[in-house]
PDB file of C-alpha atoms in Angstrom:
ATOM      1  CA  MET A 159      86.435  66.265  99.634  1.00  0.00           C
ATOM      2  CA  ASP A 160      85.504  68.218  96.501  1.00  0.00           C
ATOM      3  CA  GLY A 161      88.955  69.425  95.344  1.00  0.00           C
ATOM      4  CA  ALA A 162      89.264  72.502  97.195  1.00  0.00           C
ATOM      5  CA  GLY A 163      90.552  73.099 100.795  1.00  0.00           C
ATOM      6  CA  GLN A 164      90.989  75.831 103.297  1.00  0.00           C
ATOM      7  CA  ASN A 165      90.437  79.247 102.301  1.00  0.00           C
ATOM      8  CA  ARG A 166      91.795  82.014 104.264  1.00  0.00           C
ATOM      9  CA  GLY A 167      91.566  85.687 103.269  1.00  0.00           C
ATOM     10  CA  GLY A 168      91.297  89.268 104.773  1.00  0.00           C
ATOM     11  CA  LEU A 169      92.999  92.381 105.614  1.00  0.00           C
ATOM     12  CA  LEU A 170      96.437  91.742 107.103  1.00  0.00           C
ATOM     13  CA  GLY A 171      97.728  93.936 110.164  1.00  0.00           C
ATOM     14  CA  ASP A 172     100.274  95.662 107.679  1.00  0.00           C
ATOM     15  CA  GLY A 173      97.149  96.668 105.424  1.00  0.00           C
ATOM     16  CA  LEU A 174      97.779  94.086 102.723  1.00  0.00           C
ATOM     17  CA  VAL A 175      94.790  92.075 101.339  1.00  0.00           C
ATOM     18  CA  ARG A 176      95.368  88.301 100.869  1.00  0.00           C
ATOM     19  CA  VAL A 177      93.354  85.271  99.880  1.00  0.00           C
ATOM     20  CA  SER A 178      94.727  81.689  99.946  1.00  0.00           C
ATOM     21  CA  GLN A 179      93.139  78.472  98.664  1.00  0.00           C
ATOM     22  CA  ALA A 180      94.323  74.656  98.977  1.00  0.00           C
ATOM     23  CA  TYR A 181      93.700  72.278  96.108  1.00  0.00           C
ATOM     24  CA  GLU A 182      94.100  68.661  95.551  1.00  0.00           C
ATOM     25  CA  GLY A 183      95.350  68.883  92.000  1.00  0.00           C
ATOM     26  CA  ARG A 184      92.306  68.015  90.040  1.00  0.00           C
ATOM     27  CA  ALA A 185      91.319  69.610  86.859  1.00  0.00           C
ATOM     28  CA  GLY A 186      88.251  71.226  88.368  1.00  0.00           C
ATOM     29  CA  ASP A 187      90.541  73.081  90.743  1.00  0.00           C
ATOM     30  CA  ILE A 188      91.632  75.446  87.779  1.00  0.00           C
ATOM     31  CA  ALA A 189      87.969  76.720  87.482  1.00  0.00           C
ATOM     32  CA  GLN A 190      87.635  77.024  91.204  1.00  0.00           C
ATOM     33  CA  GLY A 191      90.786  79.097  91.238  1.00  0.00           C
ATOM     34  CA  ARG A 192      89.609  81.349  88.555  1.00  0.00           C
ATOM     35  CA  GLU A 193      86.569  81.926  90.631  1.00  0.00           C
ATOM     36  CA  VAL A 194      88.603  82.743  93.565  1.00  0.00           C
ATOM     37  CA  ALA A 195      90.588  85.233  91.591  1.00  0.00           C
ATOM     38  CA  ARG A 196      87.204  86.958  90.411  1.00  0.00           C
ATOM     39  CA  GLY A 197      86.028  87.075  93.816  1.00  0.00           C
ATOM     40  CA  PHE A 198      89.094  88.520  95.324  1.00  0.00           C
ATOM     41  CA  LEU A 199      89.667  91.349  92.660  1.00  0.00           C
ATOM     42  CA  THR A 200      85.740  92.120  92.974  1.00  0.00           C
ATOM     43  CA  ARG A 201      86.095  92.483  96.822  1.00  0.00           C
ATOM     44  CA  LEU A 202      89.182  94.924  96.192  1.00  0.00           C
ATOM     45  CA  GLN A 203      86.632  97.115  94.153  1.00  0.00           C
ATOM     46  CA  SER A 204      83.636  96.965  96.140  1.00  0.00           C
ATOM     47  CA  VAL A 205      84.931  96.596  99.688  1.00  0.00           C
ATOM     48  CA  HIS A 206      88.431  98.376  99.598  1.00  0.00           C
ATOM     49  CA  GLY A 207      87.631 100.826  96.770  1.00  0.00           C
ATOM     50  CA  LEU A 208      90.653  99.803  94.607  1.00  0.00           C
ATOM     51  CA  PRO A 209      90.756 100.354  90.834  1.00  0.00           C
ATOM     52  CA  VAL A 210      90.667  97.055  88.993  1.00  0.00           C
ATOM     53  CA  SER A 211      90.755  97.559  85.118  1.00  0.00           C
ATOM     54  CA  ALA A 212      88.793  94.974  82.994  1.00  0.00           C
ATOM     55  CA  ARG A 213      92.148  93.912  81.621  1.00  0.00           C
ATOM     56  CA  ALA A 214      93.589  93.216  85.097  1.00  0.00           C
ATOM     57  CA  MET A 215      90.429  91.101  85.946  1.00  0.00           C
ATOM     58  CA  ASP A 216      91.032  89.077  82.710  1.00  0.00           C
ATOM     59  CA  VAL A 217      94.814  88.773  83.177  1.00  0.00           C
ATOM     60  CA  VAL A 218      94.736  87.652  86.805  1.00  0.00           C
ATOM     61  CA  GLN A 219      92.241  84.938  85.915  1.00  0.00           C
ATOM     62  CA  LEU A 220      94.080  83.953  82.975  1.00  0.00           C
ATOM     63  CA  VAL A 221      97.398  83.782  85.228  1.00  0.00           C
ATOM     64  CA  VAL A 222      95.860  81.753  87.756  1.00  0.00           C
ATOM     65  CA  SER A 223      94.436  79.244  85.214  1.00  0.00           C
ATOM     66  CA  GLU A 224      97.733  78.904  83.605  1.00  0.00           C
ATOM     67  CA  LEU A 225      99.688  78.452  86.897  1.00  0.00           C
ATOM     68  CA  LEU A 226      97.181  76.082  88.347  1.00  0.00           C
ATOM     69  CA  THR A 227      97.017  74.128  85.198  1.00  0.00           C
ATOM     70  CA  ASN A 228     100.909  73.401  85.298  1.00  0.00           C
ATOM     71  CA  ALA A 229     100.521  72.530  88.949  1.00  0.00           C
ATOM     72  CA  CYS A 230      97.730  69.875  88.233  1.00  0.00           C
ATOM     73  CA  LYS A 231      99.259  68.636  84.946  1.00  0.00           C
ATOM     74  CA  TYR A 232     102.867  68.247  86.147  1.00  0.00           C
ATOM     75  CA  ALA A 233     102.874  67.803  90.094  1.00  0.00           C
ATOM     76  CA  SER A 234     101.130  64.999  91.653  1.00  0.00           C
ATOM     77  CA  GLY A 235      99.316  65.997  94.710  1.00  0.00           C
ATOM     78  CA  PRO A 236      98.144  69.244  96.394  1.00  0.00           C
ATOM     79  CA  CYS A 237      98.853  72.896  95.249  1.00  0.00           C
ATOM     80  CA  LEU A 238      98.240  76.238  96.843  1.00  0.00           C
ATOM     81  CA  LEU A 239      97.137  79.538  95.392  1.00  0.00           C
ATOM     82  CA  ASP A 240      97.865  82.780  97.170  1.00  0.00           C
ATOM     83  CA  LEU A 241      96.615  86.161  95.716  1.00  0.00           C
ATOM     84  CA  GLU A 242      97.997  89.066  97.580  1.00  0.00           C
ATOM     85  CA  LEU A 243      97.627  92.955  96.969  1.00  0.00           C
ATOM     86  CA  ALA A 244     100.986  94.403  96.950  1.00  0.00           C
ATOM     87  CA  GLY A 245     101.825  98.150  95.806  1.00  0.00           C
ATOM     88  CA  GLY A 246      98.868  98.450  93.358  1.00  0.00           C
ATOM     89  CA  ARG A 247      99.469  94.865  91.846  1.00  0.00           C
ATOM     90  CA  VAL A 248      98.083  91.450  92.541  1.00  0.00           C
ATOM     91  CA  GLU A 249     100.735  88.706  93.054  1.00  0.00           C
ATOM     92  CA  VAL A 250      99.502  85.313  91.838  1.00  0.00           C
ATOM     93  CA  THR A 251     101.502  82.542  93.792  1.00  0.00           C
ATOM     94  CA  VAL A 252     101.121  78.836  93.119  1.00  0.00           C
ATOM     95  CA  TRP A 253     102.965  76.298  95.221  1.00  0.00           C
ATOM     96  CA  ASP A 254     103.099  72.644  94.080  1.00  0.00           C
ATOM     97  CA  SER A 255     105.074  69.610  95.127  1.00  0.00           C
ATOM     98  CA  GLU A 256     107.098  69.027  91.849  1.00  0.00           C
ATOM     99  CA  PRO A 257     110.668  70.252  92.348  1.00  0.00           C
ATOM    100  CA  VAL A 258     111.474  70.686  88.560  1.00  0.00           C
ATOM    101  CA  LEU A 259     111.408  74.274  87.621  1.00  0.00           C
ATOM    102  CA  PRO A 260     109.312  75.188  84.483  1.00  0.00           C
ATOM    103  CA  VAL A 261     111.230  76.666  81.576  1.00  0.00           C
ATOM    104  CA  ALA A 262     109.480  78.513  78.560  1.00  0.00           C
ATOM    105  CA  ARG A 263     110.031  76.949  75.390  1.00  0.00           C
ATOM    106  CA  ALA A 264     111.426  78.491  72.173  1.00  0.00           C
ATOM    107  CA  ALA A 265     109.006  79.962  70.031  1.00  0.00           C
ATOM    108  CA  ASP A 266     107.502  77.377  67.584  1.00  0.00           C
ATOM    109  CA  PRO A 267     104.426  78.446  65.552  1.00  0.00           C
ATOM    110  CA  GLY A 268     103.871  74.736  64.626  1.00  0.00           C
ATOM    111  CA  ARG A 269     103.724  73.558  68.359  1.00  0.00           C
ATOM    112  CA  ILE A 270     100.277  72.887  69.579  1.00  0.00           C
ATOM    113  CA  GLY A 271      99.873  73.710  73.278  1.00  0.00           C
ATOM    114  CA  GLN A 272     102.294  74.294  75.918  1.00  0.00           C
ATOM    115  CA  HIS A 273     102.411  78.023  75.452  1.00  0.00           C
ATOM    116  CA  GLY A 274     101.066  78.817  79.118  1.00  0.00           C
ATOM    117  CA  LEU A 275     104.478  79.796  80.722  1.00  0.00           C
ATOM    118  CA  GLU A 276     105.157  82.150  77.644  1.00  0.00           C
ATOM    119  CA  ILE A 277     101.752  83.846  77.846  1.00  0.00           C
ATOM    120  CA  VAL A 278     102.091  84.422  81.677  1.00  0.00           C
ATOM    121  CA  MET A 279     105.434  85.858  81.186  1.00  0.00           C
ATOM    122  CA  ALA A 280     104.362  88.210  78.563  1.00  0.00           C
ATOM    123  CA  VAL A 281     101.295  89.662  80.435  1.00  0.00           C
ATOM    124  CA  CYS A 282     102.718  89.998  83.795  1.00  0.00           C
ATOM    125  CA  GLN A 283     104.830  92.828  85.298  1.00  0.00           C
ATOM    126  CA  SER A 284     107.154  90.042  87.099  1.00  0.00           C
ATOM    127  CA  PHE A 285     107.520  86.513  87.003  1.00  0.00           C
ATOM    128  CA  ALA A 286     109.597  84.284  89.388  1.00  0.00           C
ATOM    129  CA  VAL A 287     110.092  80.628  90.252  1.00  0.00           C
ATOM    130  CA  HIS A 288     111.583  79.533  93.246  1.00  0.00           C
ATOM    131  CA  ARG A 289     112.462  75.993  94.692  1.00  0.00           C
ATOM    132  CA  GLU A 290     111.274  75.381  98.175  1.00  0.00           C
ATOM    133  CA  PRO A 291     112.208  72.693 100.679  1.00  0.00           C
ATOM    134  CA  VAL A 292     109.359  70.705  98.983  1.00  0.00           C
ATOM    135  CA  GLY A 293     108.465  71.487  95.445  1.00  0.00           C
ATOM    136  CA  LYS A 294     108.388  74.987  94.146  1.00  0.00           C
ATOM    137  CA  ARG A 295     106.559  78.419  94.292  1.00  0.00           C
ATOM    138  CA  THR A 296     105.779  80.413  91.140  1.00  0.00           C
ATOM    139  CA  THR A 297     104.804  83.979  91.423  1.00  0.00           C
ATOM    140  CA  ALA A 298     103.450  86.362  88.844  1.00  0.00           C
ATOM    141  CA  ALA A 299     102.431  90.014  89.495  1.00  0.00           C
ATOM    142  CA  VAL A 300      99.588  91.860  87.506  1.00  0.00           C
ATOM    143  CA  MET A 301      98.948  95.711  87.967  1.00  0.00           C
ATOM    144  CA  LEU A 302      95.403  96.422  88.935  1.00  0.00           C
ATOM    145  CA  ALA A 303      94.934  99.501  86.860  1.00  0.00           C
ATOM    146  CA  ASP A 304      96.121 100.667  83.475  1.00  0.00           C
ATOM    147  CA  ASP A 305      98.352 103.672  83.054  1.00  0.00           C
ATOM    148  CA  PRO A 306      96.579 106.974  82.917  1.00  0.00           C
ATOM    149  CA  GLY A 307      98.587 107.881  79.975  1.00  0.00           C
ATOM    150  CA  GLY A 308      96.735 105.012  77.885  1.00  0.00           C
ATOM    151  CA  ASP A 309      99.573 102.515  78.347  1.00  0.00           C
ATOM    152  CA  ILE A 310      98.524  98.988  79.335  1.00  0.00           C
ATOM    153  CA  ALA A 311     100.236  98.211  82.719  1.00  0.00           C
ATOM    154  CA  GLY A 312     101.860  94.777  82.357  1.00  0.00           C
ATOM    155  CA  HIS A 313     104.956  93.292  81.285  1.00  0.00           C
ATOM    156  CA  GLN A 314     107.961  95.658  81.389  1.00  0.00           C
ATOM    157  CA  PRO A 315     110.376  95.521  78.239  1.00  0.00           C
TER     158      PRO A 315
END
């Protein structure tokens, strides 16, 4: 197997759009996850006519990359990526088998690396981590369109 597993996606009965992808937890999965995100957002624009700002395109790919990186780095075994349209935003969810919940570290300008969780929390509208019967589920939401008033839709203070 090349690292990617089953891909499910489409319009759900309740009008929500969703895509899911299973991965084995290899480094190459991260790039594949970004490609899934890019394709999902492109379909939201071209097929469903939804506005997706350039910022949202970049931020969703960044969030997918950071969450999958953590899953591949800290959890052994498979992980799952779900992207779902919900109320004008994309919810990015990554499940992995590691039960330990991630914690954002205190700011340290001298620290090299390990800033991914801080970045995700800063650029997303919401962020949550929940333990599951096996492992954990991390979800971050990104607005699709910027505020017409010029404010960037993202993390709410």
